[in-house]
PDB file of C-alpha atoms in Angstrom:
ATOM      1  CA  MET A   1      -0.250 -24.030 -11.206  1.00 52.00           C
ATOM      2  CA  SER A   2      -0.928 -21.997  -8.293  1.00 81.00           C
ATOM      3  CA  MET A   3      -0.696 -18.107  -8.901  1.00 90.00           C
ATOM      4  CA  THR A   4       0.184 -17.804  -5.465  1.00 92.00           C
ATOM      5  CA  THR A   5       3.922 -17.985  -6.539  1.00 96.00           C
ATOM      6  CA  PHE A   6       6.179 -16.323  -9.146  1.00 97.00           C
ATOM      7  CA  THR A   7       6.502 -19.099 -11.032  1.00 97.00           C
ATOM      8  CA  GLY A   8       2.872 -19.966 -10.662  1.00 97.00           C
ATOM      9  CA  LEU A   9       1.555 -16.414 -11.737  1.00 97.00           C
ATOM     10  CA  LYS A  10       4.104 -16.220 -15.071  1.00 97.00           C
ATOM     11  CA  SER A  11       2.730 -19.576 -16.150  1.00 97.00           C
ATOM     12  CA  SER A  12      -0.630 -18.331 -15.696  1.00 97.00           C
ATOM     13  CA  ILE A  13      -0.301 -14.931 -17.606  1.00 97.00           C
ATOM     14  CA  ALA A  14       1.027 -17.232 -20.559  1.00 97.00           C
ATOM     15  CA  ASN A  15      -1.672 -19.428 -20.179  1.00 96.00           C
ATOM     16  CA  TRP A  16      -4.296 -16.554 -19.946  1.00 96.00           C
ATOM     17  CA  LEU A  17      -2.605 -15.271 -23.283  1.00 97.00           C
ATOM     18  CA  ASN A  18      -2.398 -18.411 -25.154  1.00 96.00           C
ATOM     19  CA  ARG A  19       1.075 -17.373 -25.841  1.00 95.00           C
ATOM     20  CA  THR A  20       4.749 -19.459 -25.420  1.00 95.00           C
ATOM     21  CA  ASP A  21       6.550 -16.769 -26.938  1.00 96.00           C
ATOM     22  CA  LEU A  22       6.530 -13.951 -24.218  1.00 97.00           C
ATOM     23  CA  SER A  23       8.829 -15.205 -21.464  1.00 95.00           C
ATOM     24  CA  ALA A  24      10.898 -12.269 -21.388  1.00 96.00           C
ATOM     25  CA  GLU A  25       7.942  -9.481 -21.713  1.00 98.00           C
ATOM     26  CA  ILE A  26       5.871 -11.360 -19.124  1.00 98.00           C
ATOM     27  CA  LEU A  27       8.414 -10.444 -16.397  1.00 98.00           C
ATOM     28  CA  ASP A  28       8.251  -6.896 -17.715  1.00 98.00           C
ATOM     29  CA  PHE A  29       4.248  -6.828 -17.464  1.00 98.00           C
ATOM     30  CA  ILE A  30       4.617  -8.238 -13.722  1.00 98.00           C
ATOM     31  CA  LYS A  31       7.152  -5.141 -12.723  1.00 98.00           C
ATOM     32  CA  LEU A  32       4.659  -3.123 -14.615  1.00 98.00           C
ATOM     33  CA  ALA A  33       1.644  -4.580 -12.318  1.00 98.00           C
ATOM     34  CA  GLU A  34       3.552  -4.470  -9.028  1.00 98.00           C
ATOM     35  CA  ASN A  35       4.078  -0.943  -9.795  1.00 97.00           C
ATOM     36  CA  ARG A  36       0.239  -0.271 -10.297  1.00 97.00           C
ATOM     37  CA  ILE A  37      -0.331  -2.032  -7.149  1.00 97.00           C
ATOM     38  CA  SER A  38       1.588  -0.201  -4.951  1.00 96.00           C
ATOM     39  CA  HIS A  39       0.057   2.781  -5.636  1.00 95.00           C
ATOM     40  CA  GLU A  40      -3.352   1.647  -5.569  1.00 96.00           C
ATOM     41  CA  VAL A  41      -3.820  -1.336  -3.322  1.00 96.00           C
ATOM     42  CA  ARG A  42      -3.892  -0.394   0.646  1.00 95.00           C
ATOM     43  CA  LEU A  43      -4.751  -3.758   2.526  1.00 94.00           C
ATOM     44  CA  PRO A  44      -4.051  -4.900   6.283  1.00 93.00           C
ATOM     45  CA  THR A  45      -1.363  -7.563   4.799  1.00 93.00           C
ATOM     46  CA  ILE A  46       0.689  -4.773   3.960  1.00 96.00           C
ATOM     47  CA  GLU A  47       0.352  -3.007   7.234  1.00 96.00           C
ATOM     48  CA  ARG A  48       3.331  -2.554   9.702  1.00 96.00           C
ATOM     49  CA  THR A  49       3.476  -0.542  13.166  1.00 96.00           C
ATOM     50  CA  ALA A  50       6.689   0.970  14.103  1.00 95.00           C
ATOM     51  CA  VAL A  51       8.237   2.512  17.553  1.00 95.00           C
ATOM     52  CA  VAL A  52       9.755   5.956  16.378  1.00 93.00           C
ATOM     53  CA  ALA A  53      11.816   8.637  17.960  1.00 92.00           C
ATOM     54  CA  VAL A  54      11.329  12.075  17.110  1.00 93.00           C
ATOM     55  CA  ASP A  55      14.152  14.610  16.948  1.00 92.00           C
ATOM     56  CA  SER A  56      14.207  17.820  18.285  1.00 90.00           C
ATOM     57  CA  ALA A  57      12.007  19.351  15.574  1.00 91.00           C
ATOM     58  CA  GLY A  58       9.261  16.464  16.570  1.00 93.00           C
ATOM     59  CA  SER A  59       9.774  14.410  13.228  1.00 94.00           C
ATOM     60  CA  THR A  60      10.790  11.276  12.336  1.00 95.00           C
ATOM     61  CA  SER A  61      12.154   9.828   9.164  1.00 95.00           C
ATOM     62  CA  ILE A  62       9.679   7.919   7.393  1.00 94.00           C
ATOM     63  CA  PRO A  63      10.580   3.954   7.048  1.00 93.00           C
ATOM     64  CA  VAL A  64      12.614   3.091   3.932  1.00 94.00           C
ATOM     65  CA  ASP A  65       9.608   0.840   2.942  1.00 95.00           C
ATOM     66  CA  PHE A  66       6.903   3.542   3.472  1.00 96.00           C
ATOM     67  CA  LEU A  67       4.058   3.638   1.319  1.00 95.00           C
ATOM     68  CA  GLU A  68       1.253   5.793   3.333  1.00 95.00           C
ATOM     69  CA  ALA A  69       0.884   6.215   6.853  1.00 94.00           C
ATOM     70  CA  LYS A  70      -2.462   4.876   8.387  1.00 95.00           C
ATOM     71  CA  TYR A  71      -2.520   5.768  12.263  1.00 95.00           C
ATOM     72  CA  ALA A  72      -0.061   7.267  14.732  1.00 96.00           C
ATOM     73  CA  PHE A  73      -0.693   6.940  18.587  1.00 97.00           C
ATOM     74  CA  PHE A  74       1.105   8.556  21.626  1.00 95.00           C
ATOM     75  CA  ASN A  75       0.871   6.124  24.541  1.00 95.00           C
ATOM     76  CA  GLY A  76      -1.998   4.485  22.950  1.00 93.00           C
ATOM     77  CA  SER A  77      -4.442   7.416  22.297  1.00 96.00           C
ATOM     78  CA  PRO A  78      -4.538   7.881  18.308  1.00 97.00           C
ATOM     79  CA  LEU A  79      -3.620  11.323  16.723  1.00 97.00           C
ATOM     80  CA  GLU A  80      -5.308  13.131  14.135  1.00 97.00           C
ATOM     81  CA  ARG A  81      -3.999  12.908  10.690  1.00 96.00           C
ATOM     82  CA  ILE A  82      -3.964  16.307   8.973  1.00 96.00           C
ATOM     83  CA  SER A  83      -2.674  18.110   6.083  1.00 95.00           C
ATOM     84  CA  THR A  84       0.828  20.107   5.599  1.00 94.00           C
ATOM     85  CA  THR A  85      -1.063  23.147   5.319  1.00 95.00           C
ATOM     86  CA  MET A  86      -2.818  22.554   8.782  1.00 96.00           C
ATOM     87  CA  LEU A  87       0.394  21.725  10.366  1.00 95.00           C
ATOM     88  CA  TYR A  88       2.073  25.060   8.837  1.00 94.00           C
ATOM     89  CA  SER A  89      -0.571  27.016   9.898  1.00 95.00           C
ATOM     90  CA  GLN A  90      -0.452  25.980  14.167  1.00 94.00           C
ATOM     91  CA  PRO A  91       1.535  28.230  16.419  1.00 95.00           C
ATOM     92  CA  ALA A  92       4.730  27.136  17.874  1.00 92.00           C
ATOM     93  CA  LYS A  93       4.113  24.471  20.563  1.00 93.00           C
ATOM     94  CA  SER A  94       5.335  21.641  22.884  1.00 94.00           C
ATOM     95  CA  GLY A  95       3.473  19.057  24.558  1.00 94.00           C
ATOM     96  CA  ILE A  96       1.713  15.866  24.524  1.00 94.00           C
ATOM     97  CA  PRO A  97       1.067  15.259  20.489  1.00 96.00           C
ATOM     98  CA  SER A  98      -2.480  15.364  18.943  1.00 96.00           C
ATOM     99  CA  ALA A  99      -2.043  15.514  15.257  1.00 97.00           C
ATOM    100  CA  PHE A 100       0.792  14.327  12.765  1.00 97.00           C
ATOM    101  CA  ALA A 101       1.066  15.213   8.921  1.00 96.00           C
ATOM    102  CA  ARG A 102       3.798  14.120   6.342  1.00 95.00           C
ATOM    103  CA  VAL A 103       6.401  16.814   5.570  1.00 94.00           C
ATOM    104  CA  GLY A 104       8.593  15.251   2.774  1.00 92.00           C
ATOM    105  CA  SER A 105      10.439  12.282   3.907  1.00 94.00           C
ATOM    106  CA  LYS A 106       9.414  12.896   7.509  1.00 95.00           C
ATOM    107  CA  ILE A 107       6.506  12.608   9.620  1.00 96.00           C
ATOM    108  CA  GLN A 108       5.838  15.621  11.780  1.00 96.00           C
ATOM    109  CA  PHE A 109       4.016  15.531  14.915  1.00 97.00           C
ATOM    110  CA  TYR A 110       2.315  18.331  16.656  1.00 96.00           C
ATOM    111  CA  PRO A 111       2.612  19.661  19.114  1.00 96.00           C
ATOM    112  CA  THR A 112       6.441  18.955  19.229  1.00 94.00           C
ATOM    113  CA  PRO A 113       6.386  16.164  21.643  1.00 93.00           C
ATOM    114  CA  THR A 114       8.081  16.075  24.788  1.00 90.00           C
ATOM    115  CA  ILE A 115       8.879  12.340  24.959  1.00 88.00           C
ATOM    116  CA  THR A 116      10.075  10.904  28.592  1.00 89.00           C
ATOM    117  CA  ALA A 117      11.199   7.591  28.838  1.00 87.00           C
ATOM    118  CA  SER A 118       8.145   5.927  29.662  1.00 91.00           C
ATOM    119  CA  ASP A 119       6.416   7.449  26.682  1.00 93.00           C
ATOM    120  CA  VAL A 120       5.731   5.232  23.465  1.00 95.00           C
ATOM    121  CA  LEU A 121       5.250   6.842  20.137  1.00 95.00           C
ATOM    122  CA  THR A 122       3.842   4.636  17.157  1.00 96.00           C
ATOM    123  CA  LEU A 123       3.355   4.825  13.568  1.00 96.00           C
ATOM    124  CA  THR A 124       1.103   2.444  11.708  1.00 96.00           C
ATOM    125  CA  TYR A 125       1.836   2.643   7.998  1.00 97.00           C
ATOM    126  CA  TYR A 126       1.195   0.836   4.544  1.00 97.00           C
ATOM    127  CA  TYR A 127       4.622  -0.839   3.588  1.00 97.00           C
ATOM    128  CA  GLN A 128       6.083  -1.725  -0.161  1.00 96.00           C
ATOM    129  CA  VAL A 129       6.060  -5.415  -0.224  1.00 96.00           C
ATOM    130  CA  ASP A 130       9.218  -7.026  -1.842  1.00 96.00           C
ATOM    131  CA  GLN A 131       9.426  -7.428  -5.646  1.00 96.00           C
ATOM    132  CA  LEU A 132       8.633 -10.815  -7.091  1.00 97.00           C
ATOM    133  CA  SER A 133      11.762 -12.836  -8.644  1.00 97.00           C
ATOM    134  CA  ASP A 134      12.992 -16.271  -8.276  1.00 96.00           C
ATOM    135  CA  GLU A 135      14.642 -15.411  -5.274  1.00 97.00           C
ATOM    136  CA  GLN A 136      11.516 -13.738  -3.887  1.00 97.00           C
ATOM    137  CA  PRO A 137       8.964 -16.022  -5.217  1.00 97.00           C
ATOM    138  CA  ILE A 138       6.147 -14.918  -2.724  1.00 96.00           C
ATOM    139  CA  ASN A 139       4.748 -11.537  -0.802  1.00 96.00           C
ATOM    140  CA  PRO A 140       1.947 -11.472   1.257  1.00 95.00           C
ATOM    141  CA  LEU A 141       0.164  -9.409  -1.599  1.00 95.00           C
ATOM    142  CA  LEU A 142       0.289 -12.028  -3.739  1.00 96.00           C
ATOM    143  CA  SER A 143      -0.935 -14.501  -1.321  1.00 94.00           C
ATOM    144  CA  THR A 144      -3.651 -12.467  -0.374  1.00 93.00           C
ATOM    145  CA  ALA A 145      -4.897 -11.290  -3.843  1.00 94.00           C
ATOM    146  CA  PRO A 146      -3.094 -13.050  -6.882  1.00 96.00           C
ATOM    147  CA  GLU A 147      -6.158 -12.176  -9.214  1.00 97.00           C
ATOM    148  CA  LEU A 148      -4.935  -8.273  -8.756  1.00 97.00           C
ATOM    149  CA  TYR A 149      -1.439  -9.400 -10.131  1.00 98.00           C
ATOM    150  CA  LEU A 150      -2.862 -11.614 -12.555  1.00 98.00           C
ATOM    151  CA  TYR A 151      -5.363  -8.940 -14.235  1.00 98.00           C
ATOM    152  CA  ALA A 152      -2.751  -5.718 -14.080  1.00 98.00           C
ATOM    153  CA  ALA A 153      -0.031  -8.237 -15.831  1.00 98.00           C
ATOM    154  CA  LEU A 154      -2.725  -8.634 -18.684  1.00 98.00           C
ATOM    155  CA  VAL A 155      -3.784  -5.333 -18.974  1.00 98.00           C
ATOM    156  CA  GLU A 156      -0.190  -4.594 -19.335  1.00 98.00           C
ATOM    157  CA  ALA A 157       0.502  -7.331 -21.961  1.00 98.00           C
ATOM    158  CA  ALA A 158      -2.696  -5.896 -24.351  1.00 98.00           C
ATOM    159  CA  ASN A 159      -1.068  -2.332 -24.078  1.00 97.00           C
ATOM    160  CA  PHE A 160       2.319  -4.149 -25.548  1.00 97.00           C
ATOM    161  CA  LEU A 161       0.464  -6.562 -27.681  1.00 97.00           C
ATOM    162  CA  ASN A 162      -1.800  -3.397 -29.217  1.00 96.00           C
ATOM    163  CA  SER A 163      -4.965  -5.423 -28.223  1.00 96.00           C
ATOM    164  CA  ASP A 164      -8.169  -4.392 -26.317  1.00 96.00           C
ATOM    165  CA  GLY A 165      -7.219  -4.771 -22.785  1.00 95.00           C
ATOM    166  CA  ALA A 166     -10.866  -3.598 -21.567  1.00 97.00           C
ATOM    167  CA  ARG A 167     -11.912  -7.224 -20.314  1.00 97.00           C
ATOM    168  CA  TRP A 168      -8.460  -7.543 -18.247  1.00 98.00           C
ATOM    169  CA  GLU A 169      -9.105  -3.892 -16.926  1.00 98.00           C
ATOM    170  CA  ASN A 170     -12.528  -4.893 -15.798  1.00 98.00           C
ATOM    171  CA  GLY A 171     -11.487  -7.798 -14.289  1.00 97.00           C
ATOM    172  CA  TYR A 172      -8.587  -5.871 -12.085  1.00 97.00           C
ATOM    173  CA  GLN A 173     -11.512  -3.049 -11.240  1.00 97.00           C
ATOM    174  CA  THR A 174     -13.742  -6.043 -10.040  1.00 97.00           C
ATOM    175  CA  ALA A 175     -10.878  -7.692  -8.074  1.00 96.00           C
ATOM    176  CA  PHE A 176      -9.696  -4.435  -6.492  1.00 96.00           C
ATOM    177  CA  SER A 177     -13.047  -3.523  -5.597  1.00 95.00           C
ATOM    178  CA  ARG A 178     -13.878  -6.507  -4.120  1.00 94.00           C
ATOM    179  CA  ALA A 179     -10.363  -6.597  -1.752  1.00 93.00           C
ATOM    180  CA  MET A 180     -11.038  -2.839  -0.888  1.00 92.00           C
ATOM    181  CA  SER A 181     -14.564  -3.597   0.203  1.00 91.00           C
ATOM    182  CA  HIS A 182     -13.407  -6.440   2.158  1.00 84.00           C
ATOM    183  CA  ALA A 183     -10.636  -4.537   3.879  1.00 83.00           C
ATOM    184  CA  ARG A 184     -13.288  -1.962   4.916  1.00 80.00           C
ATOM    185  CA  TYR A 185     -15.644  -4.396   6.242  1.00 72.00           C
ATOM    186  CA  ALA A 186     -12.786  -5.944   8.331  1.00 68.00           C
ATOM    187  CA  GLU A 187     -11.553  -2.947   9.791  1.00 66.00           C
ATOM    188  CA  PHE A 188     -14.957  -1.319  10.775  1.00 59.00           C
ATOM    189  CA  SER A 189     -17.097  -4.842  11.212  1.00 56.00           C
ATOM    190  CA  GLY A 190     -18.864  -4.055  14.763  1.00 49.00           C
ATOM    191  CA  ALA A 191     -17.771  -0.279  14.962  1.00 51.00           C
ATOM    192  CA  THR A 192     -19.903   2.533  14.900  1.00 52.00           C
ATOM    193  CA  PRO A 193     -18.720   4.673  11.266  1.00 50.00           C
ATOM    194  CA  MET A 194     -17.310   8.086  11.424  1.00 50.00           C
ATOM    195  CA  ILE A 195     -16.387  10.068   8.608  1.00 48.00           C
ATOM    196  CA  SER A 196     -12.645  11.022   7.974  1.00 48.00           C
ATOM    197  CA  THR A 197     -11.366  14.579   7.208  1.00 48.00           C
ATOM    198  CA  GLY A 198      -9.792  13.149   4.280  1.00 45.00           C
ATOM    199  CA  TYR A 199      -6.539  14.460   5.523  1.00 42.00           C
TER     200      TYR A 199
END
Protein backbone atom coordinates (compact mmCIF):
# COMPACT_ATOMS: atom_id res chain seq x y z
CA MET A 1 0.00 0.00 0.00
CA SER A 2 1.21 3.52 -0.84
CA MET A 3 2.78 5.48 2.00
CA THR A 4 1.55 8.75 0.47
CA THR A 5 -1.78 8.53 2.33
CA PHE A 6 -2.53 8.43 6.06
CA THR A 7 -3.99 4.92 5.81
CA GLY A 8 -1.05 3.70 3.76
CA LEU A 9 1.45 5.21 6.19
CA LYS A 10 -0.20 3.50 9.15
CA SER A 11 -0.11 0.17 7.34
CA SER A 12 3.53 0.60 6.35
CA ILE A 13 4.57 1.41 9.92
CA ALA A 14 2.81 -1.72 11.19
CA ASN A 15 4.41 -3.82 8.45
CA TRP A 16 7.91 -2.50 9.10
CA LEU A 17 7.49 -3.16 12.81
CA ASN A 18 5.96 -6.57 12.05
CA ARG A 19 3.29 -5.81 14.64
CA THR A 20 -0.50 -5.96 14.49
CA ASP A 21 -1.23 -4.80 18.03
CA LEU A 22 -0.13 -1.16 17.90
CA SER A 23 -2.96 0.53 15.98
CA ALA A 24 -3.61 3.15 18.67
CA GLU A 25 0.07 3.71 19.38
CA ILE A 26 0.88 4.18 15.68
CA LEU A 27 -1.30 7.29 15.72
CA ASP A 28 0.94 8.67 18.47
CA PHE A 29 4.08 7.71 16.53
CA ILE A 30 2.82 9.66 13.52
CA LYS A 31 1.95 12.74 15.61
CA LEU A 32 5.39 12.73 17.20
CA ALA A 33 6.96 12.29 13.76
CA GLU A 34 4.98 15.25 12.45
CA ASN A 35 6.21 17.42 15.31
CA ARG A 36 9.81 16.51 14.55
CA ILE A 37 9.42 17.07 10.83
CA SER A 38 7.81 20.49 11.32
CA HIS A 39 10.82 21.58 13.38
CA GLU A 40 13.47 20.23 11.02
CA VAL A 41 12.29 20.01 7.41
CA ARG A 42 12.26 23.02 5.10
CA LEU A 43 11.35 22.16 1.50
CA PRO A 44 9.92 24.20 -1.39
CA THR A 45 6.66 22.24 -1.14
CA ILE A 46 5.87 24.01 2.15
CA GLU A 47 6.56 27.57 1.01
CA ARG A 48 3.91 30.24 0.70
CA THR A 49 4.08 33.87 -0.42
CA ALA A 50 1.70 36.45 0.98
CA VAL A 51 1.20 40.14 0.35
CA VAL A 52 1.42 41.81 3.76
CA ALA A 53 0.22 45.09 5.20
CA VAL A 54 2.26 46.89 7.85
CA ASP A 55 1.08 48.88 10.84
CA SER A 56 2.30 52.30 11.89
CA ALA A 57 5.30 50.70 13.64
CA GLY A 58 6.42 49.02 10.42
CA SER A 59 5.48 45.48 11.42
CA THR A 60 3.05 42.78 10.35
CA SER A 61 1.65 39.81 12.29
CA ILE A 62 3.05 36.45 11.26
CA PRO A 63 0.56 34.17 9.47
CA VAL A 64 -1.22 31.59 11.63
CA ASP A 65 0.50 28.72 9.78
CA PHE A 66 3.96 30.34 9.97
CA LEU A 67 7.03 28.23 10.70
CA GLU A 68 9.94 30.34 9.45
CA ALA A 69 10.53 33.33 7.21
CA LYS A 70 12.50 32.78 4.03
CA TYR A 71 12.36 35.93 1.91
CA ALA A 72 10.74 39.35 1.91
CA PHE A 73 10.46 41.68 -1.07
CA PHE A 74 9.49 45.31 -1.48
CA ASN A 75 8.27 46.02 -5.01
CA GLY A 76 10.24 42.99 -6.17
CA SER A 77 13.49 43.98 -4.50
CA PRO A 78 14.78 41.51 -1.88
CA LEU A 79 15.14 42.63 1.73
CA GLU A 80 18.01 41.50 3.94
CA ARG A 81 17.09 39.22 6.83
CA ILE A 82 18.79 40.46 10.01
CA SER A 83 18.76 39.51 13.68
CA THR A 84 16.52 41.21 16.22
CA THR A 85 19.65 42.60 17.89
CA MET A 86 20.77 44.19 14.63
CA LEU A 87 17.29 45.57 14.06
CA TYR A 88 17.15 47.24 17.47
CA SER A 89 20.63 48.71 17.02
CA GLN A 90 19.46 50.79 14.04
CA PRO A 91 18.38 54.42 14.44
CA ALA A 92 14.69 55.21 13.97
CA LYS A 93 14.08 55.83 10.30
CA SER A 94 11.27 55.75 7.75
CA GLY A 95 11.48 55.14 4.04
CA ILE A 96 11.99 52.27 1.62
CA PRO A 97 12.55 49.09 3.66
CA SER A 98 15.83 47.27 3.18
CA ALA A 99 15.73 44.63 5.95
CA PHE A 100 13.42 42.57 8.14
CA ALA A 101 13.55 40.54 11.34
CA ARG A 102 11.19 38.43 13.37
CA VAL A 103 10.26 40.01 16.69
CA GLY A 104 8.01 37.71 18.70
CA SER A 105 4.79 37.21 16.78
CA LYS A 106 5.62 40.01 14.32
CA ILE A 107 7.80 40.58 11.29
CA GLN A 108 9.44 43.99 11.66
CA PHE A 109 10.66 45.89 8.62
CA TYR A 110 13.43 48.50 8.56
CA PRO A 111 13.35 51.35 7.81
CA THR A 112 9.68 51.70 8.79
CA PRO A 113 8.01 51.46 5.38
CA THR A 114 6.24 54.41 3.86
CA ILE A 115 3.74 52.53 1.71
CA THR A 116 1.84 54.01 -1.20
CA ALA A 117 -1.09 52.42 -3.00
CA SER A 118 1.18 51.05 -5.72
CA ASP A 119 3.76 49.50 -3.36
CA VAL A 120 3.76 45.75 -2.69
CA LEU A 121 5.43 44.10 0.30
CA THR A 122 5.54 40.31 0.18
CA LEU A 123 6.72 37.63 2.59
CA THR A 124 7.75 34.13 1.56
CA TYR A 125 7.67 31.69 4.45
CA TYR A 126 7.62 28.03 5.37
CA TYR A 127 4.19 26.99 6.61
CA GLN A 128 2.87 24.30 8.92
CA VAL A 129 1.15 21.63 6.82
CA ASP A 130 -2.09 20.08 8.02
CA GLN A 131 -1.60 17.16 10.37
CA LEU A 132 -2.58 13.80 8.95
CA SER A 133 -5.88 12.18 9.89
CA ASP A 134 -8.68 10.19 8.32
CA GLU A 135 -10.24 13.52 7.34
CA GLN A 136 -6.88 14.88 6.10
CA PRO A 137 -5.27 11.81 4.48
CA ILE A 138 -2.55 13.65 2.54
CA ASN A 139 -0.44 16.79 2.73
CA PRO A 140 2.37 18.23 0.58
CA LEU A 141 5.19 16.86 2.76
CA LEU A 142 3.83 13.33 2.85
CA SER A 143 3.38 13.43 -0.93
CA THR A 144 6.94 14.72 -1.40
CA ALA A 145 8.88 12.66 1.15
CA PRO A 146 6.84 9.83 2.72
CA GLU A 147 10.06 8.15 3.86
CA LEU A 148 10.59 10.99 6.36
CA TYR A 149 7.28 10.19 8.00
CA LEU A 150 7.96 6.46 7.96
CA TYR A 151 11.41 6.60 9.52
CA ALA A 152 10.53 9.34 12.02
CA ALA A 153 7.53 7.30 13.18
CA LEU A 154 9.65 4.14 13.44
CA VAL A 155 12.14 6.02 15.64
CA GLU A 156 9.26 6.92 17.97
CA ALA A 157 8.07 3.31 17.87
CA ALA A 158 11.52 2.12 18.93
CA ASN A 159 11.41 4.54 21.86
CA PHE A 160 8.01 3.20 22.86
CA LEU A 161 9.09 -0.42 22.53
CA ASN A 162 12.37 0.24 24.35
CA SER A 163 14.30 -1.17 21.39
CA ASP A 164 17.30 0.01 19.41
CA GLY A 165 16.08 2.56 16.91
CA ALA A 166 19.52 3.31 15.42
CA ARG A 167 18.71 1.88 11.99
CA TRP A 168 15.48 3.87 11.84
CA GLU A 169 17.29 7.04 12.89
CA ASN A 170 19.93 6.37 10.26
CA GLY A 171 17.18 5.93 7.67
CA TYR A 172 15.61 9.21 8.74
CA GLN A 173 18.91 11.09 8.60
CA THR A 174 19.66 9.70 5.14
CA ALA A 175 16.20 10.65 3.86
CA PHE A 176 16.45 14.08 5.50
CA SER A 177 19.88 14.79 3.98
CA ARG A 178 18.72 13.67 0.55
CA ALA A 179 15.60 15.83 0.66
CA MET A 180 17.45 18.93 1.88
CA SER A 181 20.29 18.46 -0.63
CA HIS A 182 17.75 18.19 -3.44
CA ALA A 183 16.01 21.35 -2.19
CA ARG A 184 19.29 23.28 -2.08
CA TYR A 185 20.26 22.08 -5.55
CA ALA A 186 16.87 23.05 -6.96
CA GLU A 187 17.11 26.45 -5.26
CA PHE A 188 20.53 27.41 -6.58
CA SER A 189 20.90 25.41 -9.77
CA GLY A 190 22.28 27.73 -12.42
CA ALA A 191 22.94 30.54 -9.94
CA THR A 192 26.16 31.91 -8.48
CA PRO A 193 26.44 30.70 -4.83
CA MET A 194 26.51 33.39 -2.14
CA ILE A 195 27.35 33.08 1.56
CA SER A 196 24.41 33.91 3.84
CA THR A 197 24.84 36.02 6.97
CA GLY A 198 22.93 33.41 8.96
CA TYR A 199 20.34 35.91 10.16
